[in-house]
Short mmCIF file of C-alpha atoms in Angstrom, two decimals:
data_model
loop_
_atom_site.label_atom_id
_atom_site.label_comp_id
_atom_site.label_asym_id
_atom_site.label_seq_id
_atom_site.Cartn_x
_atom_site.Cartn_y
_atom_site.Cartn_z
CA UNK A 5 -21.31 6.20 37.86
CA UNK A 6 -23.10 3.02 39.95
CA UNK A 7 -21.70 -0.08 40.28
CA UNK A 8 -24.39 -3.00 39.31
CA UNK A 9 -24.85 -6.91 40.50
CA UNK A 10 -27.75 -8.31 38.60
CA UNK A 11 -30.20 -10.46 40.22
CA UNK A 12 -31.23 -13.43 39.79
CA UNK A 13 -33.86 -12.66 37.47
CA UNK A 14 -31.13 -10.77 35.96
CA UNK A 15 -32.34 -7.16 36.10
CA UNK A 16 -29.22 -4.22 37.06
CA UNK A 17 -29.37 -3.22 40.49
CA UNK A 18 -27.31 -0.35 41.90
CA UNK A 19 -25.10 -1.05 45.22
CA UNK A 20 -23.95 2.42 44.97
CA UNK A 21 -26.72 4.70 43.64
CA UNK A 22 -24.09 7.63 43.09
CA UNK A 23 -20.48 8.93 43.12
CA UNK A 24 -16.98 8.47 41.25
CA UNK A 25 -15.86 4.78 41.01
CA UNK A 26 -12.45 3.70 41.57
CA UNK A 27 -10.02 3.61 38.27
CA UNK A 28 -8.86 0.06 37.03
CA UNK A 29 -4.60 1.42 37.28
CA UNK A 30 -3.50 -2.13 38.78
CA UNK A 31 -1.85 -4.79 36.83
CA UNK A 32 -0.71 -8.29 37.27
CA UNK A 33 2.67 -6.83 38.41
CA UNK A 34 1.25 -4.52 40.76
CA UNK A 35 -0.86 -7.37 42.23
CA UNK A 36 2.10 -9.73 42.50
CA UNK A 37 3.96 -6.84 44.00
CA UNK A 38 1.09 -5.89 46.83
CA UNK A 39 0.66 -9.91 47.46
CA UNK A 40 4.54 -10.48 47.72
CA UNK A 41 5.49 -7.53 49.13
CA UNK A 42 2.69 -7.67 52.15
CA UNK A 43 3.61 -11.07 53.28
CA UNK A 44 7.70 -10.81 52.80
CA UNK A 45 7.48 -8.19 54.95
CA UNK A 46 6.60 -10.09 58.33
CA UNK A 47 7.39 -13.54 57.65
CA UNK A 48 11.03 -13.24 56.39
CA UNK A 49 12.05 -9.47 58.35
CA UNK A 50 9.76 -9.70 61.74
CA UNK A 51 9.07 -13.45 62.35
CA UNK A 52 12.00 -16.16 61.93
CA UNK A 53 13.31 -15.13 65.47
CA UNK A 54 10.04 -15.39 67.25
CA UNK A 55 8.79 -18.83 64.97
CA UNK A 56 12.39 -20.26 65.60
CA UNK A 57 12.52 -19.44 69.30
CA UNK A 58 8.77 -21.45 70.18
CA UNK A 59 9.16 -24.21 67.46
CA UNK A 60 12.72 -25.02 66.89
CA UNK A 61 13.48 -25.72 63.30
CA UNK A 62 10.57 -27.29 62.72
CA UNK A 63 9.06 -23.79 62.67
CA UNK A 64 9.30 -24.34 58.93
CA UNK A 65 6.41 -26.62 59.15
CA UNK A 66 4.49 -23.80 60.93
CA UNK A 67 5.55 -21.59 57.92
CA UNK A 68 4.07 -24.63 55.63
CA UNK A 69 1.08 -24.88 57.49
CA UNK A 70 -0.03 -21.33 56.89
CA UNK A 71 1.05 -21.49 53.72
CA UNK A 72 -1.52 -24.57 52.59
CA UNK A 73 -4.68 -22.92 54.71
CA UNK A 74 -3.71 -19.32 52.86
CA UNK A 75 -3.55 -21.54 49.56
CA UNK A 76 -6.95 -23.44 50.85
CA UNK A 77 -8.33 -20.05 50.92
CA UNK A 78 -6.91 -18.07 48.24
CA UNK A 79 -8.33 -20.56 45.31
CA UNK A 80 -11.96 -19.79 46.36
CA UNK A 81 -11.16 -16.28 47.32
CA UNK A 82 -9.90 -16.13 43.41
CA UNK A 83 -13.56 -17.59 41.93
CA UNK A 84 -15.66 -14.85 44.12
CA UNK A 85 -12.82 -12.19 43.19
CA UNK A 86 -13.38 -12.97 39.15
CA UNK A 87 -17.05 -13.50 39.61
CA UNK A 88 -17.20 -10.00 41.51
CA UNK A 89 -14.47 -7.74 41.28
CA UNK A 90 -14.91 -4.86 43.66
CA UNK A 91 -13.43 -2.90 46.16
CA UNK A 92 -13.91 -4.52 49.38
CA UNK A 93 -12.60 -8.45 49.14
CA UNK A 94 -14.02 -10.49 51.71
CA UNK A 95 -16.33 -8.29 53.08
CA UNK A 96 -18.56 -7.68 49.76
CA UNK A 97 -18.42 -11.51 48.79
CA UNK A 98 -19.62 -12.86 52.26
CA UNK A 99 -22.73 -9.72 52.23
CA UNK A 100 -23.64 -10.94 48.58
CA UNK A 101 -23.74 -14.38 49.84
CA UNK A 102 -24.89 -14.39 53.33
CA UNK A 103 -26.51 -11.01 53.75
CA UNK A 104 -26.24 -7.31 55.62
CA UNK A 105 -25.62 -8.36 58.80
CA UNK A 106 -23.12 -10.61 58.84
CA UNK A 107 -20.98 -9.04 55.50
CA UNK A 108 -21.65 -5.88 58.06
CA UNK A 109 -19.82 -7.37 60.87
CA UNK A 110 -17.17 -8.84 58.57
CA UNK A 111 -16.55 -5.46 56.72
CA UNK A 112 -16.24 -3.64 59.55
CA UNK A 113 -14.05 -5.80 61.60
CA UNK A 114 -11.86 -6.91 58.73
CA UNK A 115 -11.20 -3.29 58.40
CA UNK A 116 -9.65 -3.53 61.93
CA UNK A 117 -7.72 -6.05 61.45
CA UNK A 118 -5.91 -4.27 58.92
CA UNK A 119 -5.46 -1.53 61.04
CA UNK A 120 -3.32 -4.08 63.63
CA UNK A 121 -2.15 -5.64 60.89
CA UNK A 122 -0.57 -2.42 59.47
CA UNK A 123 0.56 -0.79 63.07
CA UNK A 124 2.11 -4.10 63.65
CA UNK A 125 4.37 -3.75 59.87
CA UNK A 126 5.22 -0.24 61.17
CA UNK A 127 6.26 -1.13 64.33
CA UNK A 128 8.57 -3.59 63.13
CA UNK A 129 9.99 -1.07 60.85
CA UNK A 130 10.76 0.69 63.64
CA UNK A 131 12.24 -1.98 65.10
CA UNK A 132 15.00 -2.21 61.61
CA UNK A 133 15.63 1.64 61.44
CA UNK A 134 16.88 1.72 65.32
CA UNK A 135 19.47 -1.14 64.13
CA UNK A 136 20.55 0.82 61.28
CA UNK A 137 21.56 3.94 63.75
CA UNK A 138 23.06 0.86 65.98
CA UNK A 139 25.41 -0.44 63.28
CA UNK A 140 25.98 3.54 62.03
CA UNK A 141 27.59 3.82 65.67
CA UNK A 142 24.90 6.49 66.52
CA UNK A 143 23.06 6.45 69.98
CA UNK A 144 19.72 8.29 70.73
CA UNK A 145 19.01 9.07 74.41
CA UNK A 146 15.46 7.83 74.07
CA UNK A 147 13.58 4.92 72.14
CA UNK A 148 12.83 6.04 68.63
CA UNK A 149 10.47 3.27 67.66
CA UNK A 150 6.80 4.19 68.07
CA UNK A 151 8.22 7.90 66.95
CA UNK A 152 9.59 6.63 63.14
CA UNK A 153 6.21 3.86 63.38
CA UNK A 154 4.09 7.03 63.44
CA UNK A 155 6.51 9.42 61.26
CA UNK A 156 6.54 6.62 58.65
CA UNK A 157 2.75 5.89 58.81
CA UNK A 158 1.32 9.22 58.29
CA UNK A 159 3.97 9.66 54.83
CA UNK A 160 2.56 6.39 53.25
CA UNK A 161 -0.97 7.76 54.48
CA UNK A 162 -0.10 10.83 51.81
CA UNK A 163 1.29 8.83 49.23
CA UNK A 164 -1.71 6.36 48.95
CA UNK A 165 -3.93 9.30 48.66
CA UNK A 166 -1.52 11.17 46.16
CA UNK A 167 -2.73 8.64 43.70
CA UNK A 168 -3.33 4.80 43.34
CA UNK A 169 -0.41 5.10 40.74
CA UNK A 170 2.11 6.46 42.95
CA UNK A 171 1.35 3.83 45.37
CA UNK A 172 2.27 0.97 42.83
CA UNK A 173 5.06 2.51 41.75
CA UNK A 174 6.39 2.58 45.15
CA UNK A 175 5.25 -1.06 45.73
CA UNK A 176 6.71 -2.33 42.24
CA UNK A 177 9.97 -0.75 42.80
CA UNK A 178 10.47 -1.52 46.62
CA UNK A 179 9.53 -4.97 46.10
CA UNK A 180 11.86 -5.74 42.46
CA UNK A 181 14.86 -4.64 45.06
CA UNK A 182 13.44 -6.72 47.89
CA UNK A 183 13.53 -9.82 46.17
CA UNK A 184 16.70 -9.58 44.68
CA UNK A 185 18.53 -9.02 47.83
CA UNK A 186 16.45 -11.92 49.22
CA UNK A 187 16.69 -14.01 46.17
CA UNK A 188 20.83 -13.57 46.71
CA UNK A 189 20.63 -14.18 50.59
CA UNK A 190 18.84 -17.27 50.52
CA UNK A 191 21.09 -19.22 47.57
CA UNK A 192 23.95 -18.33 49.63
CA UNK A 193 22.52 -19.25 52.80
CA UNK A 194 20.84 -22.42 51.38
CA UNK A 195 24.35 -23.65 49.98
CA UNK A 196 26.25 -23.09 53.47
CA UNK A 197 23.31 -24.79 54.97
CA UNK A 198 23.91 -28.08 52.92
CA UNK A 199 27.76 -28.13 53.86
CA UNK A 200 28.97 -26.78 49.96
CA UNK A 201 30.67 -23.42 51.20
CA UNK A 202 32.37 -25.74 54.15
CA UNK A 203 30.96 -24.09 57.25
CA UNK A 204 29.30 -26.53 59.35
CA UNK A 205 25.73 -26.23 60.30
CA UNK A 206 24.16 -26.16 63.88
CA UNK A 207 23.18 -29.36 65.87
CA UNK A 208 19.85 -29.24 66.69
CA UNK A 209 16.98 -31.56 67.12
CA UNK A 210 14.02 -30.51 64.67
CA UNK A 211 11.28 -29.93 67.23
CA UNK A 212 13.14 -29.57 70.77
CA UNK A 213 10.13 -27.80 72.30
CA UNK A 214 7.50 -30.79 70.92
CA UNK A 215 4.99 -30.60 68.08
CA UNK A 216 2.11 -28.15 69.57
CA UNK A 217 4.08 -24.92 69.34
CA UNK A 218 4.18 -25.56 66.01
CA UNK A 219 0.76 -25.19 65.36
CA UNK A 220 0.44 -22.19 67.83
CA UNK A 221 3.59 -21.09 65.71
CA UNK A 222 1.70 -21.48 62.48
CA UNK A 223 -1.50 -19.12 64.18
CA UNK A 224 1.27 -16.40 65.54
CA UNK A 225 3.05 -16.30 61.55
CA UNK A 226 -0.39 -16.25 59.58
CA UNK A 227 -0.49 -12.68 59.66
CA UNK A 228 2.42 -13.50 57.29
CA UNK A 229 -0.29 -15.01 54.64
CA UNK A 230 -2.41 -11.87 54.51
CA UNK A 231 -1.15 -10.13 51.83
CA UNK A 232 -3.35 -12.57 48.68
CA UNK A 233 -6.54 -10.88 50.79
CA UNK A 234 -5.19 -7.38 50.19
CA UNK A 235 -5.21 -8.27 46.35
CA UNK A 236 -8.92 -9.26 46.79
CA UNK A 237 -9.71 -5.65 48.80
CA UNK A 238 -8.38 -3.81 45.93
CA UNK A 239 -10.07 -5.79 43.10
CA UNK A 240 -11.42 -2.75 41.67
CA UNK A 241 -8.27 -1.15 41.09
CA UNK A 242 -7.34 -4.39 39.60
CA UNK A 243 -6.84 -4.49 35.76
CA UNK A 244 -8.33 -7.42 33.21
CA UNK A 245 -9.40 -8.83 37.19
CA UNK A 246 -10.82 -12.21 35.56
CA UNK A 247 -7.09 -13.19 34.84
CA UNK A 248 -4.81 -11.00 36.84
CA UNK A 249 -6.69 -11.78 40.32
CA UNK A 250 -6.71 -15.19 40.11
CA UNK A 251 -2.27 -14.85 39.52
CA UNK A 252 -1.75 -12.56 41.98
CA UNK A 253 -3.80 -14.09 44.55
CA UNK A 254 -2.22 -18.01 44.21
CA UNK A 255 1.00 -16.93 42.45
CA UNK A 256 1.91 -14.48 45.62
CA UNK A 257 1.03 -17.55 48.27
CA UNK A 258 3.17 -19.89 46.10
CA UNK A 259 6.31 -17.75 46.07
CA UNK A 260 6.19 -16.56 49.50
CA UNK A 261 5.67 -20.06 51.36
CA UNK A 262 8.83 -21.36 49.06
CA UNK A 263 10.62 -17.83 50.40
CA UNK A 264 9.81 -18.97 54.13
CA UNK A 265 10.50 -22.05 54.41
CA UNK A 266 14.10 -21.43 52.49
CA UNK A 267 14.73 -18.48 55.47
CA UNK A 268 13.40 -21.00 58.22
CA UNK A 269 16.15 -23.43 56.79
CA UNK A 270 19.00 -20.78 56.68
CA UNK A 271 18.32 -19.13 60.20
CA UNK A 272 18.44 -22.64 62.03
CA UNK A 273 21.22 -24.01 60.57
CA UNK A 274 23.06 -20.89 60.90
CA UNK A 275 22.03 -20.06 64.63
CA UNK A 276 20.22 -22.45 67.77
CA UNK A 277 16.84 -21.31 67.62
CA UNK A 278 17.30 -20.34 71.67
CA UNK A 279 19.62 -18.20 70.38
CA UNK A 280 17.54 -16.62 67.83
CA UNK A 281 14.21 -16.45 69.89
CA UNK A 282 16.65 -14.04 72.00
CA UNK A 283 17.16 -11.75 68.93
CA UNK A 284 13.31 -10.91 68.73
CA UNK A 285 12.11 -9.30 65.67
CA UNK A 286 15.60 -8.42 63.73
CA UNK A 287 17.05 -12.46 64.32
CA UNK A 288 17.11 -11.93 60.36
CA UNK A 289 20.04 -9.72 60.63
CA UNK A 290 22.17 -11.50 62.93
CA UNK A 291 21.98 -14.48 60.52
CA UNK A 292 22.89 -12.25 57.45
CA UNK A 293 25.86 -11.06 59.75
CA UNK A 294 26.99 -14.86 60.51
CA UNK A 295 26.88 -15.72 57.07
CA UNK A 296 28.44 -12.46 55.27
CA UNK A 297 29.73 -10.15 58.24
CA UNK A 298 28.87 -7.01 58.84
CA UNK A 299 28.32 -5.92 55.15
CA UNK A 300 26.00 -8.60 54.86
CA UNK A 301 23.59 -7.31 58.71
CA UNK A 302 23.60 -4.12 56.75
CA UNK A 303 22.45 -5.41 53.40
CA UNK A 304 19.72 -6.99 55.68
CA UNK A 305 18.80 -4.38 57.46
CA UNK A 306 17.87 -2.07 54.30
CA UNK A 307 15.88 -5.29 52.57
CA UNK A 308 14.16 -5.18 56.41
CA UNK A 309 12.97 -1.34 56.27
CA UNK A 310 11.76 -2.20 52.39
CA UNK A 311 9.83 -5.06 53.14
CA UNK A 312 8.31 -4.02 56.73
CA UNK A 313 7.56 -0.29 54.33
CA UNK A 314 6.21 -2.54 51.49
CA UNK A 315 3.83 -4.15 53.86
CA UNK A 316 2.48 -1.13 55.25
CA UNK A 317 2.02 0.34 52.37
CA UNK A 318 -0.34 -2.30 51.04
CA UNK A 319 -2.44 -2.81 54.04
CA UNK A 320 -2.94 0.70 54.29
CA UNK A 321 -3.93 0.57 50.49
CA UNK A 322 -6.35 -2.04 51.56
CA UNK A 323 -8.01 -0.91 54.80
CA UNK A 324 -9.30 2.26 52.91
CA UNK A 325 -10.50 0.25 50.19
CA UNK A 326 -12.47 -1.81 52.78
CA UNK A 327 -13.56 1.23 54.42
CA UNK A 328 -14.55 2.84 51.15
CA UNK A 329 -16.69 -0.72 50.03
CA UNK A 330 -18.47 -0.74 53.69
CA UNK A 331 -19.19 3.35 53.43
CA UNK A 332 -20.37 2.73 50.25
CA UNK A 333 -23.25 0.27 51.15
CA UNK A 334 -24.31 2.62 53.87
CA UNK A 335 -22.89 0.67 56.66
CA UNK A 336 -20.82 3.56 57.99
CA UNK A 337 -21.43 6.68 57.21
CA UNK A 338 -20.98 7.40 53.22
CA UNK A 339 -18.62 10.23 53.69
CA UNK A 340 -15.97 7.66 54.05
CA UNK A 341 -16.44 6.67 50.81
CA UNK A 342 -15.85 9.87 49.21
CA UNK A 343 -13.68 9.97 46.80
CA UNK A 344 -11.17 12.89 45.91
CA UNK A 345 -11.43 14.22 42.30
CA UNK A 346 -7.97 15.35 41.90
CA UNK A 347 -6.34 11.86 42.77
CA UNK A 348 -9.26 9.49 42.36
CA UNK A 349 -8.78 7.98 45.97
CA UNK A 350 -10.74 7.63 48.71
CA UNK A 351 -9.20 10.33 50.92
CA UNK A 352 -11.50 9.86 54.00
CA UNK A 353 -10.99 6.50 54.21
CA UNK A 354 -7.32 6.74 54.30
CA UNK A 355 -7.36 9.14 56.83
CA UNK A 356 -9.53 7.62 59.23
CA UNK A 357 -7.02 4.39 58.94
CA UNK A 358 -4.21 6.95 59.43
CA UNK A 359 -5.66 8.03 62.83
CA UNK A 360 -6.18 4.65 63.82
CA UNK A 361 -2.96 3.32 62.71
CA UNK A 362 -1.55 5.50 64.56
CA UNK A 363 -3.34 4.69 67.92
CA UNK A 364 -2.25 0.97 67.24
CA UNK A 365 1.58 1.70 66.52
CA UNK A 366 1.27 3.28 70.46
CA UNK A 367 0.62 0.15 71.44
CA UNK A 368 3.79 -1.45 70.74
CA UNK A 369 3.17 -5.55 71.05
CA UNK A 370 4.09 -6.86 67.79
CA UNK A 371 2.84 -10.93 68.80
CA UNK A 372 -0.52 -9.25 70.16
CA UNK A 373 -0.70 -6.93 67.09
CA UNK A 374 -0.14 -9.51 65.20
CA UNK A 375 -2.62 -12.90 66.20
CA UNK A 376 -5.33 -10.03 66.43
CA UNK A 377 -4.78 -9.63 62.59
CA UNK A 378 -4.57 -12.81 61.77
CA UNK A 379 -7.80 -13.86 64.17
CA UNK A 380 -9.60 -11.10 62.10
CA UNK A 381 -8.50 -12.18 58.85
CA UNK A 382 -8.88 -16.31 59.78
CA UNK A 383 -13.06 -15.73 60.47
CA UNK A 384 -13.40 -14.00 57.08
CA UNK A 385 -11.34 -16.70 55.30
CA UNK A 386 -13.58 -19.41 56.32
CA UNK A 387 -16.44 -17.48 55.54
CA UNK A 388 -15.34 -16.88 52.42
CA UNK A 389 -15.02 -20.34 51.71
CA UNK A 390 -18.24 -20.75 52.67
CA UNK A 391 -19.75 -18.45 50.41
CA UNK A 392 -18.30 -20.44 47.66
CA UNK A 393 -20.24 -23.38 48.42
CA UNK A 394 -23.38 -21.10 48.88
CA UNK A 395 -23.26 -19.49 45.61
CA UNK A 396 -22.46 -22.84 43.70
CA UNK A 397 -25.83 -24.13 45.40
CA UNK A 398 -28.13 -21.24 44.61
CA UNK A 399 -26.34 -20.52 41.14
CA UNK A 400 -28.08 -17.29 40.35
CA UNK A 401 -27.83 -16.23 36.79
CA UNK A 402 -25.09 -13.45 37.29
CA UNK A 403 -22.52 -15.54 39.05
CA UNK A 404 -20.04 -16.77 36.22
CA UNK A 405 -16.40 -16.41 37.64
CA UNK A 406 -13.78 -17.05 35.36
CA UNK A 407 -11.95 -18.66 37.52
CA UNK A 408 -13.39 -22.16 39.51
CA UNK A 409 -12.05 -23.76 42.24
CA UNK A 410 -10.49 -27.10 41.79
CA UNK A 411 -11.40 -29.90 44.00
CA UNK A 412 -15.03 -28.58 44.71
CA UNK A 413 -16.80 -28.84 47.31
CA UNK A 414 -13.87 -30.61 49.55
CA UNK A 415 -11.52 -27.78 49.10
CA UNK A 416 -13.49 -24.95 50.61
CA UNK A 417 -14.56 -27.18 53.34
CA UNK A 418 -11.32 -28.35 54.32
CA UNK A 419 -10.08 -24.26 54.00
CA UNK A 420 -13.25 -22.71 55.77
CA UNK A 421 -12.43 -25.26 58.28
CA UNK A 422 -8.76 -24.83 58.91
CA UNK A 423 -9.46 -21.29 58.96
CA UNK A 424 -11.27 -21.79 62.37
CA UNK A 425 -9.39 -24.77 63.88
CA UNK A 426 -5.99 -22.29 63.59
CA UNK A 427 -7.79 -19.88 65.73
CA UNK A 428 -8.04 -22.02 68.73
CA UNK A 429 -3.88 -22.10 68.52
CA UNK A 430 -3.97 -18.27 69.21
CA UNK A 431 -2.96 -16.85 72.74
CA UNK A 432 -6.39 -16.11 74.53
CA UNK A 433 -5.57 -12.49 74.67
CA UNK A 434 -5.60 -12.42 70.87
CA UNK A 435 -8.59 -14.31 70.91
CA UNK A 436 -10.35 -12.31 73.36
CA UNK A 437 -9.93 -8.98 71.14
CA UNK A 438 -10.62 -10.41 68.10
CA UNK A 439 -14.08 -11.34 69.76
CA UNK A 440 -15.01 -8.16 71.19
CA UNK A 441 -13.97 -6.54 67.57
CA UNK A 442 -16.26 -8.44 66.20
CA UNK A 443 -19.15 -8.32 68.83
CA UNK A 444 -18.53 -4.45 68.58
CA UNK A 445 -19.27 -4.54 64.71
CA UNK A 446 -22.19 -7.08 64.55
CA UNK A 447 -23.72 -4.42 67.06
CA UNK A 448 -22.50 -1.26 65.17
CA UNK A 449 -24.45 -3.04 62.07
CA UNK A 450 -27.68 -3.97 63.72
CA UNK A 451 -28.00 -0.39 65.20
CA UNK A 452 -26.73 1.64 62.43
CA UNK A 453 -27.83 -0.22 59.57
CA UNK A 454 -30.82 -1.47 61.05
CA UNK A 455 -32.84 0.12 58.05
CA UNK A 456 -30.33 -1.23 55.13
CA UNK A 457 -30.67 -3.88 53.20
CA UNK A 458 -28.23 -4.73 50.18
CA UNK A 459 -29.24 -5.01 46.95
CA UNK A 460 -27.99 -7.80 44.95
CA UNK A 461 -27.74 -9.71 48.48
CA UNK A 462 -29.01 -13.20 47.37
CA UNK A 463 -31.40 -14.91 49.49
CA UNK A 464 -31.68 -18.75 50.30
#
């Protein structure tokens, strides 16, 4: 079975001459779910400590910030999704619009920052299973961290290739528990915030360390925003795509910004964001155990390992899926794109992420991990954006999403450009890697795929 773009003189052309194509198993739930449950993960179980403890309170406005570029670039993301819904998200609309070479670099790099983005879900699920054995009273001579990272890792490797199915059912059901234990949290929290349960709140000026660290803030969280791409990466597992992509992508961005902010607001007026910057990457739980004791850390701490699993379990979903869309154009070698007959899944492509992931998860800096992601992510969002504009202006005969984006042309410009300005925020470290990734691809494509030339790539 080929999949076909027509041209603009709208004759069929193959960009994938031969092989088994990916099965449509993903509904609007399951694309809610993979949205949601990617970005809960981080900015609710991982972040609040870290965002709290370099912006104050006003951290929320970094949470807000991210929030409007992901929205910014999640409405034209949603017109090239409906207008092209395959496996491969960002990468196949930015080759179809601005050809080989630079959807080349995007796809592979983009597959990278997956990778960190994944290793740096798992390590903070590490982080939440060593404070369950803390609060069971049990003590391990050694740091178990990177060993449950990996452990976990290589079992959600096996159940994404067991079956597409298996791996929404997981998703659907962590992520229904996930929000209900949030949903529960944050009314409570919100109403002892605002004085009703008679606690009071803590005294703090709203941005004691000055308004720049919440912008560097808002770069450092936007790894929290990447789970409306992973929808986009897996758009040909996607269902009825012209209306379920368009109400995962936005819906997920909407619920999870209003989910942030509310745990900003909590945290802060519960604890002094000094003293939650000192709690690192499980600041969540000490709130939960302020507000609601010790039963209430715990209740935490499982929502923690669900949403840091949930997470991981969708990027990993979506890095093969960009592997398998890149492999499949013959910009790495097509074996990755192989797909197994017994589960329908591309098997290779998981496992290659698997061995990766696993190098990453070694590595053990969650921040670094973490602004590498979202520097990865950022340069495809803007491109995206981009492309919007480019196939608007060249309107070839195929192109007919059914979704548009409102506000048209000024909306993709102001996202593509936001995408780029929040770079500059990043640490230079992250910066630094995210550059070399990206030099390392562009020169993986010229060399490899020297000889390759996409069909249904549209020319200017």
């Amino acid at each position: 079975m080929s999949e076909a773009i027509p041209e603009e003189d709208g004759e069929q052309v193959s960009v994938h001459e031969e092989g088994v194509e990916l099965e449509r198993t993903i509904g609007l739930m399951g694309g809610l779910t993979i949205g949601i449950g990617t970005m809960i993960g981080a900015g609710i179980f991982v972040f609040p400590g870290l965002a709290a403890g370099n912006a104050g309170p006003a951290a929320i406005l970094s949470f807000i910030i991210g929030g409007l570029i992901a929205l910014l670039v999640a409405l034209p993301a949603s017109e090239l999704a409906t207008a092209m819904p395959r496996s491969g998200g960002g990468y196949f609309f930015i080759s179809r619009a601005l050809g080989t070479k630079a959807g080349g670099m995007v796809g592979v790099s983009i597959w990278f920052g997956l990778i960190f983005a994944t290793a740096f879900y798992l390590v903070g699920f590490g982080y939440y299973a060593i404070q369950v054995l803390y609060e069971a009273g049990l003590t391990i001579g050694f740091d178990p961290v990177v060993l449950l990272a990996v452990f976990f890792g290589v079992l959600l490797v096996l159940i994404n290739i067991s079956g597409t199915e298996n791996t929404e059912k997981l998703q659907n059901s962590v992520v229904t528990l996930l929000i209900v234990i949030l949903v529960v949290f944050l009314i409570y929290g919100s109403l002892d915030a605002v004085g009703v349960l008679g606690r009071e709140t803590v005294p703090e000026e709203f941005a004691p360390f000055g308004i720049a660290p919440v912008f560097s803030t808002a770069a450092l969280v936007f790894t929290s925003y990447l789970g409306f791409a992973q929808v986009a990466t897996i758009a040909g597992d996607i269902e009825d795509p012209g209306r379920n992509l368009p109400l995962a992508m936005v819906g997920s961005v909407v619920v999870v910004t209003i989910l942030y902010a509310l745990t900003i607001f909590v945290a802060t007026s519960a604890i002094d964001s000094v003293t939650l910057g000192g709690f690192g990457e499980t600041a969540i739980v000490e709130v939960s155990r302020e507000l609601l004791g010790v039963l209430g850390a715990i209740t935490i701490l499982v929502a923690g390992l669900l949403a840091t699993i949930s997470s991981a379990n969708a990027s990993i979903l979506a890095s093969s899926r960009a592997l398998y869309s890149v492999s499949r154009d013959r910009l790495v070698p097509q074996k990755l794109s192989e797909i197994n007959l017994k589960y329908g899944t591309p098997h290779i492509a998981l496992i290659s992420a698997g061995i990766f992931i696993v190098g990453l998860v070694l590595v053990g800096q969650v921040e670094l991990l973490a602004e590498v992601a979202s520097f990865l992510h950022l340069v495809m969002y803007g491109l995206i954006c981009f492309s919007v504009i480019f196939f608007r202006r060249t309107s070839p005969d195929w192109y007919e999403p059914d979704f548009k984006t409102p506000g048209y042309p000024g909306l993709p410009i102001i996202g593509g450009i936001s995408s780029f300005v929040l770079i500059a925020f990043m640490q230079p470290a992250s910066r630094w890697i995210g550059i070399a990734i990206l030099l390392i691809a562009g020169l993986w494509t010229v060399i490899y795929a020297s000889d390759v030339e996409l069909k249904g790539v549209l020319e200017e």
